[in-house]
Tab-separated table of C-alpha atoms and ligand atoms in Angstrom:
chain	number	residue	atom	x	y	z
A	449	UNK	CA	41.365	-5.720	-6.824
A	450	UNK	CA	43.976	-3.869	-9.003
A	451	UNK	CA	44.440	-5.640	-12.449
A	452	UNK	CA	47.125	-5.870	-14.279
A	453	UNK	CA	50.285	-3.053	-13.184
A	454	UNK	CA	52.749	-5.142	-16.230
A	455	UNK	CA	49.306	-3.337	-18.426
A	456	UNK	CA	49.663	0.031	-16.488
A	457	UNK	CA	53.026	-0.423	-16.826
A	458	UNK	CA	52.890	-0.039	-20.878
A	459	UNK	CA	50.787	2.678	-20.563
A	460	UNK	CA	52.101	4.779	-18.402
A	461	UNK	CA	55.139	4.230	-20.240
A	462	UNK	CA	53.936	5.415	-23.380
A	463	UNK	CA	52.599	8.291	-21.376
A	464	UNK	CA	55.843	9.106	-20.195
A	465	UNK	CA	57.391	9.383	-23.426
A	466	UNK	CA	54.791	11.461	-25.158
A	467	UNK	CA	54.810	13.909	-22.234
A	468	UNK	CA	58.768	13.844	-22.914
A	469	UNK	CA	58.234	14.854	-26.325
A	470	UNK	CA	56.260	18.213	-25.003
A	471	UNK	CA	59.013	18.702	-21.989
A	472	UNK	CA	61.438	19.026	-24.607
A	473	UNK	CA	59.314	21.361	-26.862
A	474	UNK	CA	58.829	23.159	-24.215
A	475	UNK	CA	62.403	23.495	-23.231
A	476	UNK	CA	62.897	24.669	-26.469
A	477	UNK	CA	60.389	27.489	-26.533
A	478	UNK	CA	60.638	28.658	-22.862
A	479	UNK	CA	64.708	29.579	-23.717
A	480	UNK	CA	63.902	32.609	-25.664
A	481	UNK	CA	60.669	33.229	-23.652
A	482	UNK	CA	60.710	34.572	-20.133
A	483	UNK	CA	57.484	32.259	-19.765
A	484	UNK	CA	58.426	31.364	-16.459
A	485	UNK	CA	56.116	32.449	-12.901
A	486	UNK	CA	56.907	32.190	-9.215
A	487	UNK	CA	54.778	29.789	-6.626
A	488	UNK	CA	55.618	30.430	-3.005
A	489	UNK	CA	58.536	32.500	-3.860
A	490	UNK	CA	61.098	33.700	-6.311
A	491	UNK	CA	62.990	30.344	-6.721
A	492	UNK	CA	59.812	28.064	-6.679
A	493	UNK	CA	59.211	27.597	-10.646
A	494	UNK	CA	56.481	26.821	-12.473
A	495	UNK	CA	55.781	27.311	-16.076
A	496	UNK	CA	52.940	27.171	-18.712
A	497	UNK	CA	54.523	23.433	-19.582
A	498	UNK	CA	54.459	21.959	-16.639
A	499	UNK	CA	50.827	22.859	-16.349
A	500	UNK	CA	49.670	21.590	-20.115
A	501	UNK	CA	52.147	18.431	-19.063
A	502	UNK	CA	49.619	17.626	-16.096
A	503	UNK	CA	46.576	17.907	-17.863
A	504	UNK	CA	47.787	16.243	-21.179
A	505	UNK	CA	48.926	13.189	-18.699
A	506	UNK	CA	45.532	13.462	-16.240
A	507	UNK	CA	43.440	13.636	-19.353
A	508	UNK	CA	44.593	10.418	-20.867
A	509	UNK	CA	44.926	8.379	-17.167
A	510	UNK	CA	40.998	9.290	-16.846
A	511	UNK	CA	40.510	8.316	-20.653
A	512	UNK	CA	42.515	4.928	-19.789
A	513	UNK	CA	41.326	4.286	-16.225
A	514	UNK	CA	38.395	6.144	-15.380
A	515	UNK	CA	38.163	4.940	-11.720
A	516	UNK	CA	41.671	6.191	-10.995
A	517	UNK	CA	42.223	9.072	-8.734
A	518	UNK	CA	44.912	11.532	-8.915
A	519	UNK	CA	47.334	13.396	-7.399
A	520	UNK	CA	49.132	16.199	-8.986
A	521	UNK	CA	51.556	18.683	-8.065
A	522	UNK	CA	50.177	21.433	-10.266
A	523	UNK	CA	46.434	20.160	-9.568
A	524	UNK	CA	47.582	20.552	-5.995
A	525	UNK	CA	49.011	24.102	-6.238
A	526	UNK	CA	45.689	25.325	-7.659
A	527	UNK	CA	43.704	24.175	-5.209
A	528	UNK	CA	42.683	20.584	-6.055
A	529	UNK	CA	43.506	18.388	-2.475
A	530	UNK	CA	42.302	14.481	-2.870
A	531	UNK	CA	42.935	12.781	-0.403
A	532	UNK	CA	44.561	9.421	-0.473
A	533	UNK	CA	42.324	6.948	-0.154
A	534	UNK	CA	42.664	3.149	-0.996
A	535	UNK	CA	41.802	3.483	-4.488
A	536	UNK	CA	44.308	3.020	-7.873
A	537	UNK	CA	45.951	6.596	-7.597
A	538	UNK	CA	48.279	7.978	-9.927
A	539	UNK	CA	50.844	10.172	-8.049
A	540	UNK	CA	52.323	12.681	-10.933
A	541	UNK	CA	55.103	15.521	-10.912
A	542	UNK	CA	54.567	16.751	-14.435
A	543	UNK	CA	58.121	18.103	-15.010
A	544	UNK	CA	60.403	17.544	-11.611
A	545	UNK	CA	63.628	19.827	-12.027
A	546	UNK	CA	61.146	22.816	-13.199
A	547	UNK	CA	64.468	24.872	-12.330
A	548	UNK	CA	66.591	22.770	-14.531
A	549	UNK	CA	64.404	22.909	-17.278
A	550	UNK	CA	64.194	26.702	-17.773
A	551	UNK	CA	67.624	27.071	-17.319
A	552	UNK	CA	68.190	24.284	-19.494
A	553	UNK	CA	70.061	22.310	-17.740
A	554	UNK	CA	69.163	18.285	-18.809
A	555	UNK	CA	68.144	16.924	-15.692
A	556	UNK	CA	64.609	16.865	-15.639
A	557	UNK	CA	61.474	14.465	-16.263
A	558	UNK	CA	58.309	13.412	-15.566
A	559	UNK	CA	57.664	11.139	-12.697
A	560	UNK	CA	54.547	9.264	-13.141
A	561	UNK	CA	54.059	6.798	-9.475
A	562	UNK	CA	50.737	4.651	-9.132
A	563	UNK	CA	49.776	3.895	-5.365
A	564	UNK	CA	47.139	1.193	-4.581
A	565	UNK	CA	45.551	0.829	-0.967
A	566	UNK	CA	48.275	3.630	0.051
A	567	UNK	CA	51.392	1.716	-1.096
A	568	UNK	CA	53.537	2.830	-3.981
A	569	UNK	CA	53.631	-0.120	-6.281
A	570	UNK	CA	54.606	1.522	-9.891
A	571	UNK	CA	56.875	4.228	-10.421
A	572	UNK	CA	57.956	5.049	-14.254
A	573	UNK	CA	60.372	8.158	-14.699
A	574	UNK	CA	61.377	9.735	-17.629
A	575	UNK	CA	64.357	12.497	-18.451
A	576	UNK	CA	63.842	13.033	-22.085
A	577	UNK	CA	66.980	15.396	-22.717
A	578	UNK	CA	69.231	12.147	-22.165
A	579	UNK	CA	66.531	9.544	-23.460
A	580	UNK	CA	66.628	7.722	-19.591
A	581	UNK	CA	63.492	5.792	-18.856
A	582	UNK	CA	63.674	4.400	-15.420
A	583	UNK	CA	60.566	1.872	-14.357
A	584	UNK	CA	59.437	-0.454	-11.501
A	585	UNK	CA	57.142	-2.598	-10.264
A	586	UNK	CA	56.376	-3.788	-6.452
A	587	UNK	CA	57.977	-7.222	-6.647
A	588	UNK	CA	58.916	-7.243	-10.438
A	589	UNK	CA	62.095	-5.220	-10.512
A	590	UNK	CA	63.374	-1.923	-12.024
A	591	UNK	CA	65.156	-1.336	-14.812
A	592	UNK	CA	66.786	1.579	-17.005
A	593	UNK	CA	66.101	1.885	-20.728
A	594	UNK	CA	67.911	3.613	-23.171
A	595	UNK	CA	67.081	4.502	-26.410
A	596	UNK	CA	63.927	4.068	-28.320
A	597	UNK	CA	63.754	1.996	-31.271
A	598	UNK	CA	66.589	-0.399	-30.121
A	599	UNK	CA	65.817	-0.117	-26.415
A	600	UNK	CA	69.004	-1.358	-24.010
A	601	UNK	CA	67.006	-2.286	-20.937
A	602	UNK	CA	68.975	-2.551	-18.154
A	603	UNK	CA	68.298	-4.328	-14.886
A	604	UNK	CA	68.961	-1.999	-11.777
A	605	UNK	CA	70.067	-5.075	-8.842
A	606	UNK	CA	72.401	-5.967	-6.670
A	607	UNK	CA	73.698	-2.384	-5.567
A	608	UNK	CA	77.211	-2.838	-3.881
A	609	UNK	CA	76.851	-2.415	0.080
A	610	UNK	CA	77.638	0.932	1.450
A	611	UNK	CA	80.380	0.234	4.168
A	612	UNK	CA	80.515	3.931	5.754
A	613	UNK	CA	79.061	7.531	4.408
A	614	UNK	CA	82.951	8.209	4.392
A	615	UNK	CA	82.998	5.966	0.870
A	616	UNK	CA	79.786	7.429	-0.265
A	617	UNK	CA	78.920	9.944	-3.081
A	618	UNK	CA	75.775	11.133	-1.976
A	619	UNK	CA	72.900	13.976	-3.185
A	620	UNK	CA	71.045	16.778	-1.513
A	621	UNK	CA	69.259	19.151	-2.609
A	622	UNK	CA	69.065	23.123	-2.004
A	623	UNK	CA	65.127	23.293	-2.385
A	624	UNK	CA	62.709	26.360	-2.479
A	625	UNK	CA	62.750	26.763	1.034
A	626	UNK	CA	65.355	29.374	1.816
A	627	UNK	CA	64.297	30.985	5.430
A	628	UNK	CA	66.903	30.673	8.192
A	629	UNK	CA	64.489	27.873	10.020
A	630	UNK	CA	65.032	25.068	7.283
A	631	UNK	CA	68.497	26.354	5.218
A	632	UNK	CA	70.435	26.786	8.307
A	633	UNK	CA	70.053	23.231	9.938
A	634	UNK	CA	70.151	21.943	6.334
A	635	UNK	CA	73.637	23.153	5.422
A	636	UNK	CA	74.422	22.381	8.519
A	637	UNK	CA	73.798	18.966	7.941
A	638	UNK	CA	75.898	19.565	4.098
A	639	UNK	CA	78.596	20.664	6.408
A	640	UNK	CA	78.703	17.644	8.565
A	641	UNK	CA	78.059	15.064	6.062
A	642	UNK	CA	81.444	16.848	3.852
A	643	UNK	CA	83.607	18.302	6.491
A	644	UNK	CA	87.117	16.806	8.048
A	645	UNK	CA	86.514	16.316	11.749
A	646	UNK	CA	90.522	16.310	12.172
A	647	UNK	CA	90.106	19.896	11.423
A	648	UNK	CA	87.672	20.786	13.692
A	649	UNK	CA	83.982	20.084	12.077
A	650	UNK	CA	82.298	18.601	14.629
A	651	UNK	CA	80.303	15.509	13.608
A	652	UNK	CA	82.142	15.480	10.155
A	653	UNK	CA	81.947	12.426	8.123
A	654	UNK	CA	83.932	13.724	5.080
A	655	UNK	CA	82.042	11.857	2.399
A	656	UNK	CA	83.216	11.132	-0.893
A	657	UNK	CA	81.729	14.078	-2.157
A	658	UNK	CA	78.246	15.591	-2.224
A	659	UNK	CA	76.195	16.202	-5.460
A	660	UNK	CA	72.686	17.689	-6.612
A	661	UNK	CA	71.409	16.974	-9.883
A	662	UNK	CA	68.363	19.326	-9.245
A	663	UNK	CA	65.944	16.785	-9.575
A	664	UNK	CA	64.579	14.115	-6.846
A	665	UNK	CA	62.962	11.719	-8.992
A	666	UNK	CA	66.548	11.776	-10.659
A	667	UNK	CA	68.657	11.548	-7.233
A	668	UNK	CA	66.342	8.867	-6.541
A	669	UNK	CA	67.125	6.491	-10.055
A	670	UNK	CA	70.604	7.394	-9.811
A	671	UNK	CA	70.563	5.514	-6.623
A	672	UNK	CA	69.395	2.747	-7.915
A	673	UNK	CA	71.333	2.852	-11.120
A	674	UNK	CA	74.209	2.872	-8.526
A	675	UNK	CA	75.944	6.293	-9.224
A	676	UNK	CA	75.233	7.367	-6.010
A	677	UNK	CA	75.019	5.678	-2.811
A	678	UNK	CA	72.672	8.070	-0.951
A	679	UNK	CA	70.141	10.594	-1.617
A	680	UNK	CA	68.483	12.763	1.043
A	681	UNK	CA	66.320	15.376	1.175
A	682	UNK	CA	64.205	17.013	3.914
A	683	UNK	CA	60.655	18.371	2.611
A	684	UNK	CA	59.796	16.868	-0.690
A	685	UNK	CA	56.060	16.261	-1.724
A	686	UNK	CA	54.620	12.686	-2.625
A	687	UNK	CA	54.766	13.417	-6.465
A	688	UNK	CA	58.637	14.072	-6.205
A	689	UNK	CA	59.363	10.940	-4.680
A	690	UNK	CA	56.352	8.156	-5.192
A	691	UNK	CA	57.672	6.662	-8.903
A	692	UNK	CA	61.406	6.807	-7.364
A	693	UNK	CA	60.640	4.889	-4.134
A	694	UNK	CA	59.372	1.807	-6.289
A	695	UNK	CA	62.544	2.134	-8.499
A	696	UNK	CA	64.916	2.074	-5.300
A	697	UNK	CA	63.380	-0.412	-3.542
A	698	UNK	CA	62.887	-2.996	-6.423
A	699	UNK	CA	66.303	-2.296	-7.245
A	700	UNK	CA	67.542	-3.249	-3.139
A	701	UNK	CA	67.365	0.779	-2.245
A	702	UNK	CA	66.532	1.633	1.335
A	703	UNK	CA	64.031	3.972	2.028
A	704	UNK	CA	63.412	5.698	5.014
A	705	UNK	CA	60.152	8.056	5.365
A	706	UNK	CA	58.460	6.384	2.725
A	707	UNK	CA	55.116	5.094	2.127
A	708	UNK	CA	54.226	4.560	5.833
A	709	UNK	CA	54.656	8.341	6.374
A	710	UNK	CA	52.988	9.199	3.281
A	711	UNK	CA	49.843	6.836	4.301
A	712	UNK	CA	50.523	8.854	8.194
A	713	UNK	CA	50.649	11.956	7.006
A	714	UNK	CA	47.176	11.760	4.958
A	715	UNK	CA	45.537	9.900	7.583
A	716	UNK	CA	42.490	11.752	8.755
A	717	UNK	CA	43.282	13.875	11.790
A	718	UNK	CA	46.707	14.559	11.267
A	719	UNK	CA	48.009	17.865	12.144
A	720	UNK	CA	50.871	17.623	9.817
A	721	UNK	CA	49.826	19.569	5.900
A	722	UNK	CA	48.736	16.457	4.674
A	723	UNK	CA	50.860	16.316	1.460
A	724	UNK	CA	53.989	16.919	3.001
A	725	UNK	CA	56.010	14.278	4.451
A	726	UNK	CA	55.759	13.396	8.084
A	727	UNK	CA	58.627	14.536	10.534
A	728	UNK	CA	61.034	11.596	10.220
A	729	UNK	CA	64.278	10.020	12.256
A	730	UNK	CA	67.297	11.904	11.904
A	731	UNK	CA	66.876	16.242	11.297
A	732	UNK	CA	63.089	16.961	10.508
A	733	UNK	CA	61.146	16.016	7.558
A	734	UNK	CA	63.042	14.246	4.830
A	735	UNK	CA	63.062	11.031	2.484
A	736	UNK	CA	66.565	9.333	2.637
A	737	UNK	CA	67.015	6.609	-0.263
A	738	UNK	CA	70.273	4.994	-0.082
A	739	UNK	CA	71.349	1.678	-1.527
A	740	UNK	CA	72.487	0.328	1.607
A	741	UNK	CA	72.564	1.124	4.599
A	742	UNK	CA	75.882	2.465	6.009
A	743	UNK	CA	77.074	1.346	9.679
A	744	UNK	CA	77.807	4.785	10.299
A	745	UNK	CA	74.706	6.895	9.684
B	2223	IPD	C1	61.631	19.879	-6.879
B	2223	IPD	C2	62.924	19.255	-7.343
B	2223	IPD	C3	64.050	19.659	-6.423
B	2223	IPD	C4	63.779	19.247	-4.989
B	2223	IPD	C5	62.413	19.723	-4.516
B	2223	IPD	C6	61.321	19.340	-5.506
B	2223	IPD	P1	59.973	20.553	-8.919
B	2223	IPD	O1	60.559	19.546	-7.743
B	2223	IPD	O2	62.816	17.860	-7.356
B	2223	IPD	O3	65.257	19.048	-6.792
B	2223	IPD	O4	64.772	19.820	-4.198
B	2223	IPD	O5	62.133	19.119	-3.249
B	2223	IPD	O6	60.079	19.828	-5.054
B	2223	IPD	O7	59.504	21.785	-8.200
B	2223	IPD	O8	61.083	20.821	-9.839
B	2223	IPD	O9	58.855	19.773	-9.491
């Protein structure tokens, strides 16, 4: 039986925030360095920081909880593939927004989610360039916090229904993936969900306007903060998204491809590479967090 998550909650917390102070070292250092190497291709980033982040924050979860598994995306990318099991497993993007953060742009953090018998049931998230902790609990809530020594902890409820994606201001994201098979149904899908159908875009539901703050654990708890209605995203990993999808659901998100794909995806026997996400409803593989759901979707 897993203990006590208000416990883990502390922790990880504190985790979060020391890892922030070595994101924003690193920020520092890695703007007159050109510190900065490729994964699967030129616009995939990864740096020396994001790789000391993950093993400063492994190190101390197996010092804390040594029965834990985990799940990291830089463990991952060098080789390291646990599979999800039932077990207490800590689900960790080190620094999400790697591009942000060597351009220097202040969207990024660390997204530390726990999963327990293959549910999500902690996420804490942390952008230290604007001091923004964002944390939740299966059942207990999610809240913002601001500041450190005089914390103003906000409760993230009660997001306003959406009535139609024509009132919402909504997020995508670009990703890594730039061949013709995923960016040309993908702005496709930009250009329906902005375009004016009166002037000829088929399918166009002219949205409020479209935004992408480079970061999904960020598009995520600005959902449920309530600056954006909708977030959606085809192909991001389980560390990307694992922290956020407690946030938006304890505060009265929607999420669609969430932890039942996640759990389908690592299943034994599935065909699908299994740490992506599985194929979901509307245009391939994507998570889609909104606040509420519109009539019009
Ligand atoms: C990426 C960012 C990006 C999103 C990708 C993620 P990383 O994470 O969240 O906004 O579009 O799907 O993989 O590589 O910065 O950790």
């Amino acid at each position: 039986k897993l203990v006590d998550l208000r416990s883990i909650l502390t922790f990880t917390v504190k985790l979060a925030r020391t890892a922030g102070t070595l994101i924003l070292e690193g920020s520092q250092a890695i703007q007159t360095t050109s510190d900065v190497n490729e994964k699967k291709n030129s616009v995939d980033l990864v740096t020396e920081y994001d790789v000391a982040v993950e093993e400063l924050v492994k190190s101390e979860i197996a010092k804390a909880y040594p029965s834990f598994k985990f799940i990291g995306e830089e463990s991952y990318s060098s080789g390291t593939r646990n599979e999800l099991t039932d077990e207490p497993t800590f689900c960790v993007d080190p620094i999400d927004g790697t591009t942000n953060f060597v351009h220097g742009f202040p969207f990024a953090c660390i997204s530390l989610g726990l999963i327990y018998q293959k549910r999500p049931v902690l996420g804490v998230i942390y952008n230290p360039f604007l001091d923004h902790l964002y944390t939740g609990i299966e059942g207990q809530g999610s809240f913002l916090t601001r500041g450190n020594s005089q914390p103003l902890k906000l409760p993230l409820t009660n997001p306003k229904p959406l009535p139609s994606l024509q009132k919402a201001l909504l997020a995508i994201e670009w990703g890594s993936d730039r061949g013709k098979k995923t960016l040309v149904p993908k702005s496709d899908s930009f250009l329906r969900l902005a375009g004016d159908p009166a002037d000829g875009i088929a399918g166009g539901r002219m949205a409020h306007s479209i935004r992408s703050l480079g970061s999904a654990a960020l598009n995520i708890s600005m959902v449920a903060q309530g600056g954006l209605d909708l977030y959606w995203e085809i192909g991001c990993w389980p560390w990307d998204v694992c922290a956020g999808i407690v946030i938006a659901q304890e505060a009265g998100g929607a999420v669609v491809g969430s932890h039942a794909a996640l759990a389908a995806a690592t299943s034994a026997g599935s065909s699908i590479d299994p740490f992506k996400v599985t194929p979901d409803v509307l245009t391939g593989r994507k998570y889609l967090i909104i606040r509420a759901i519109p009539d019009t979707l």
